[in-house]
Coordinates of C-alpha atoms in Angstrom, one line a residue:
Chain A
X152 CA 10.7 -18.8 -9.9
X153 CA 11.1 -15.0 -9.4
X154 CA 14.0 -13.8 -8.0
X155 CA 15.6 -10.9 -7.0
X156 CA 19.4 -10.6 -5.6
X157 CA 20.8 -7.5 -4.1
X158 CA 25.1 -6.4 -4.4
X159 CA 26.9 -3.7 -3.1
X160 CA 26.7 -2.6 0.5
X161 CA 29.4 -2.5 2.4
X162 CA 30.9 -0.3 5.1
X163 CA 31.5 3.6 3.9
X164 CA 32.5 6.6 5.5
X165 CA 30.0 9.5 6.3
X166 CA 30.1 11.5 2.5
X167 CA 30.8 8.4 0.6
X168 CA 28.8 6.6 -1.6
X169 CA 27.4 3.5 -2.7
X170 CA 26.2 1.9 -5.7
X171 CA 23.6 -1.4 -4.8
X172 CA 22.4 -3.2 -7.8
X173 CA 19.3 -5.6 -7.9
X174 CA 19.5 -8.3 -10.8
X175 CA 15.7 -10.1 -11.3
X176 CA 15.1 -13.3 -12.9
X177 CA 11.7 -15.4 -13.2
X178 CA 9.6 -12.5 -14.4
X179 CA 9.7 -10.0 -17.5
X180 CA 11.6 -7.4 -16.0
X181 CA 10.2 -4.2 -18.0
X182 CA 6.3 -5.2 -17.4
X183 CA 7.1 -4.2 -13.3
X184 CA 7.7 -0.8 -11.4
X185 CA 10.3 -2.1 -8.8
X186 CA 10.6 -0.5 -5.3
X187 CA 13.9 0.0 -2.6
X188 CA 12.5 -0.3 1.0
X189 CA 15.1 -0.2 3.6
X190 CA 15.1 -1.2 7.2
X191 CA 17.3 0.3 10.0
X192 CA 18.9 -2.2 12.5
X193 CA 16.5 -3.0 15.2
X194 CA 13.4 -0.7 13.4
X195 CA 11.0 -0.8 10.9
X196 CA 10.7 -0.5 7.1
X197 CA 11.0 2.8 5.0
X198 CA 9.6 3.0 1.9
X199 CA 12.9 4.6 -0.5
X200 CA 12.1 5.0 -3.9
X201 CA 10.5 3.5 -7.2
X202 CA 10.9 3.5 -11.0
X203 CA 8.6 2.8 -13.4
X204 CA 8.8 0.1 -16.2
X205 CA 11.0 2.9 -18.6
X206 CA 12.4 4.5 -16.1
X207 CA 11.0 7.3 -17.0
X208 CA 8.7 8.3 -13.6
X209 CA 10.8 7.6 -10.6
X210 CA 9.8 8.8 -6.8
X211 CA 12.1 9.5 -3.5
X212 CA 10.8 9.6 -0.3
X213 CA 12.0 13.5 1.3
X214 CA 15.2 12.0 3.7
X215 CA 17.0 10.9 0.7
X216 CA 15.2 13.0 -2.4
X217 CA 18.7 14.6 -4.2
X218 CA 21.6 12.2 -2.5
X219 CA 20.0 9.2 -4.1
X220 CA 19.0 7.9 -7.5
X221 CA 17.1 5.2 -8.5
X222 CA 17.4 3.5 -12.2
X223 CA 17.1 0.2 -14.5
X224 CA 18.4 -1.2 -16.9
X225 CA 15.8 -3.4 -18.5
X226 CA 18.5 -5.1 -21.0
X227 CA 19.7 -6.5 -18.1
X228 CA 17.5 -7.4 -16.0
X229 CA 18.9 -4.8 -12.9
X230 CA 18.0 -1.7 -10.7
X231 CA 20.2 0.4 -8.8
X232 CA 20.1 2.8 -6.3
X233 CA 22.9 5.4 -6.3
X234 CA 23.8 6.5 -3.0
X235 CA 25.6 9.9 -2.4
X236 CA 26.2 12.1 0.7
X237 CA 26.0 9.0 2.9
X238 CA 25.1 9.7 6.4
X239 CA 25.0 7.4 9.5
X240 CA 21.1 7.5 9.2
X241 CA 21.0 6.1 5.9
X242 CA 22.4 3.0 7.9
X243 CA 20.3 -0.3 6.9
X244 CA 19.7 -3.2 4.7
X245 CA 18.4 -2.4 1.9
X246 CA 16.0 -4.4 -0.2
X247 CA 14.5 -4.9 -3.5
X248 CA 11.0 -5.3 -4.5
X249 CA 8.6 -5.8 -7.5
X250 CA 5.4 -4.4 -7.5
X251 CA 2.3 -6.1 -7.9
X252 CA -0.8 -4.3 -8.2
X253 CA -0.1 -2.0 -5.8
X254 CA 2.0 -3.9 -3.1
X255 CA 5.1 -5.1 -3.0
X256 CA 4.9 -8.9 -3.7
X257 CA 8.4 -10.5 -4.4
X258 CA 11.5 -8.9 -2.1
X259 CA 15.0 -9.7 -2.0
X260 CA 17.6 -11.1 0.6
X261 CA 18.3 -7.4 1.3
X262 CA 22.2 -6.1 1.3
X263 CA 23.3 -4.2 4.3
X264 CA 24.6 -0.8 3.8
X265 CA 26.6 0.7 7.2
X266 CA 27.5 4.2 7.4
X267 CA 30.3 5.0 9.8
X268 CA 34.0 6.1 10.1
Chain B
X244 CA 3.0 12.9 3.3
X245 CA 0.8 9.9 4.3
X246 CA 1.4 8.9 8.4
X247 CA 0.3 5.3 9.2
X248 CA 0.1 4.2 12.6
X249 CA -0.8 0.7 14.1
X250 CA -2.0 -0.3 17.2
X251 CA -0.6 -2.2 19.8
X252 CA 2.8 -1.8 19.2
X253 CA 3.1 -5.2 20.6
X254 CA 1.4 -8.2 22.1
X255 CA 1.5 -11.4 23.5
X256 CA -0.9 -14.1 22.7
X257 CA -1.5 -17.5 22.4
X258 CA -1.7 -20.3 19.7
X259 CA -5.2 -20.5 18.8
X260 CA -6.2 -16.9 20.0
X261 CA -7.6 -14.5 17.5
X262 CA -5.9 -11.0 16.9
X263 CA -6.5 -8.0 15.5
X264 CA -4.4 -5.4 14.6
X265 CA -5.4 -2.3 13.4
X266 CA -3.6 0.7 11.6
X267 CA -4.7 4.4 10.5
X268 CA -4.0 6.8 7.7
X269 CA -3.9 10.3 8.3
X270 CA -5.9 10.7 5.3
X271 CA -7.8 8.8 3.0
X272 CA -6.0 6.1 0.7
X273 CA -9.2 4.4 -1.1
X274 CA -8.3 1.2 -0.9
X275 CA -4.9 1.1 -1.1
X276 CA -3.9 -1.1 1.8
X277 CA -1.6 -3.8 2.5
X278 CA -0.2 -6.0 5.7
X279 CA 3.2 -7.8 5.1
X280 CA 4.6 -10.5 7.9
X281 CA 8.5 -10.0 8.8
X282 CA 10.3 -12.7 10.9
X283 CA 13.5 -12.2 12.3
X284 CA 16.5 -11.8 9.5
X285 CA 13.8 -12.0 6.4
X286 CA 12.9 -10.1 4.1
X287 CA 8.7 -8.8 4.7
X288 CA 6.2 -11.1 2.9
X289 CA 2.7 -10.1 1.6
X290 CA -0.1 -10.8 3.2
X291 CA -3.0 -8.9 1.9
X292 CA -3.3 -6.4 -0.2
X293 CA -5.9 -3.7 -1.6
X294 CA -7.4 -3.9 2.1
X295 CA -8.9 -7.6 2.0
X296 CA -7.4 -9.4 -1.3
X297 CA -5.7 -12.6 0.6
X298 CA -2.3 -13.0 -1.5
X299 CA -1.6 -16.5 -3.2
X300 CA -0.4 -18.9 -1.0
X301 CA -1.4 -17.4 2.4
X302 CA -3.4 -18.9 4.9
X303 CA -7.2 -18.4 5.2
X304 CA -7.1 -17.4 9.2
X305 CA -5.6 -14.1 7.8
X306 CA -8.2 -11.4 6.4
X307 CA -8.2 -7.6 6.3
X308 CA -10.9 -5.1 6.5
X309 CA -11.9 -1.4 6.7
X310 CA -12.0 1.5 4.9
X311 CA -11.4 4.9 4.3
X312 CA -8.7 5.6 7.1
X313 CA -9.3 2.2 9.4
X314 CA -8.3 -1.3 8.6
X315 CA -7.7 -4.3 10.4
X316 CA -5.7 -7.7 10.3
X317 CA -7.0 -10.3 11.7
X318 CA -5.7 -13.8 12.3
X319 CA -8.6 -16.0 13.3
X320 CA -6.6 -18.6 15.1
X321 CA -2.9 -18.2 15.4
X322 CA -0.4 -20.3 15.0
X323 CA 3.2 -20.5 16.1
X324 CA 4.4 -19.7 12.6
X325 CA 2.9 -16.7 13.1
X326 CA 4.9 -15.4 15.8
X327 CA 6.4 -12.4 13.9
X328 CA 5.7 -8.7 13.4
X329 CA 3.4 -7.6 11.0
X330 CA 3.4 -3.5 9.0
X331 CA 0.7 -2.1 6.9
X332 CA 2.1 0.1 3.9
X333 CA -0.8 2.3 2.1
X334 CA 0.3 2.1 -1.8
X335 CA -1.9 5.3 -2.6
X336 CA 0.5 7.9 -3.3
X337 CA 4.3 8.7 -2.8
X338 CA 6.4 7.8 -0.4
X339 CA 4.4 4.6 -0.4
X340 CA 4.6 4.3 3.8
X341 CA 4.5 1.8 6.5
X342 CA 3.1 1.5 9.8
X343 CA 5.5 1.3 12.8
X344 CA 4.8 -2.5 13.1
X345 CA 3.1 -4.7 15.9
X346 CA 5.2 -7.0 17.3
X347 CA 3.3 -11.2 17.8
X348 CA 5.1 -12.6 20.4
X349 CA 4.6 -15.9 22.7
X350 CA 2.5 -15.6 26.0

């Protein structure tokens, strides 16, 4: 069974930052580009950022392009997102996802990041 | 970047109506096309993908079609599990977006 688990939201203060980690199980973890998609309370989904099965092609939506980073560790099974320059926009749960084809097939629980002071 | 929109932004219907949803790309995505189901507190859940490929395990009363720009969900005969709301994503380039969403609720 393919799962995916998200850690390591929390409350932060605007400028902080925040690591969230993803650990898969159920699949082969290198054969998949993974995906974060985030969701602001009460609105729809946003599309964040990917990595590909190396690592080595990864792609930011504009809002957060040079605050976050995306990477994997394929020895363990685990993506993060690295979150820097926090702002009260970047407010949401966050979730993780594993490509399919071309669509986001298996998600996570989601981890809820809040950015206030 | 690629704008999706969907249209309505919400309905009401009832069980055993047929709906359609439709969304629109503000370019050209090939086929590149898919509709995920979010209920309240859960995570999104794929329905169809590449336009009109019905995901594994999903009911037959949901299909897609279209092309191009236009595509459209349809659930033939709706039933109260699928009282949700429902976002297209095109998968064709970078940011991979989503639609606003259309809201399913109970007449």
């Amino acid at each position: 069974e393919v799962q995916l688990v998200e850690s390591g939201g929390g409350l932060v203060q605007p400028g902080g930052s925040l690591r969230l980690s993803c650990v898969a199980s159920g699949f082969t973890f290198s054969d998949y580009w993974m995906t974060w998609v985030r969701q602001a309370p009460g609105k729809g989904l946003e599309w964040v950022a990917n990595i590909n099965q190396d690592g080595s092609e990864k792609y930011y939506v504009d809002s957060v392009r040079g605050r976050f980073t995306i990477s994997r560790d394929n020895a363990k099974n685990s993506m993060n997102l690295q979150m820097n320059s926090l702002r009260a926009d970047d407010t949401a749960v966050y979730y993780c996802a594993r490509d399919g084809r071309r669509e986001l097939v298996y998600w996570g629980q989601g981890t809820l990041v809040t950015v206030s002071s | 970047d690629i704008h999706m929109t969907q249209s309505p932004s919400s309905l009401s219907a009832s069980v055993g109506d047929r709906v359609t949803i439709t969304c629109r790309a503000s370019q050209s995505i090939s086929n590149y096309l898919n509709w995920y189901q979010q209920k309240p507190g859960k995570a999104p859940k794929v329905l169809i993908y590449a336009i009109s490929s019905l995901q594994s395990g999903v009911p037959s009363r949901f299909s897609g079609s279209g092309s191009g720009t236009d595509f459209t969900l349809t659930i033939s005969s709706l039933q109260p599990e699928d009282f949700a709301t429902y976002y297209c994503q095109q998968s064709y380039s970078t940011p991979c977006t989503f639609g606003p969403g259309t809201k399913v609720d109970i007449k």
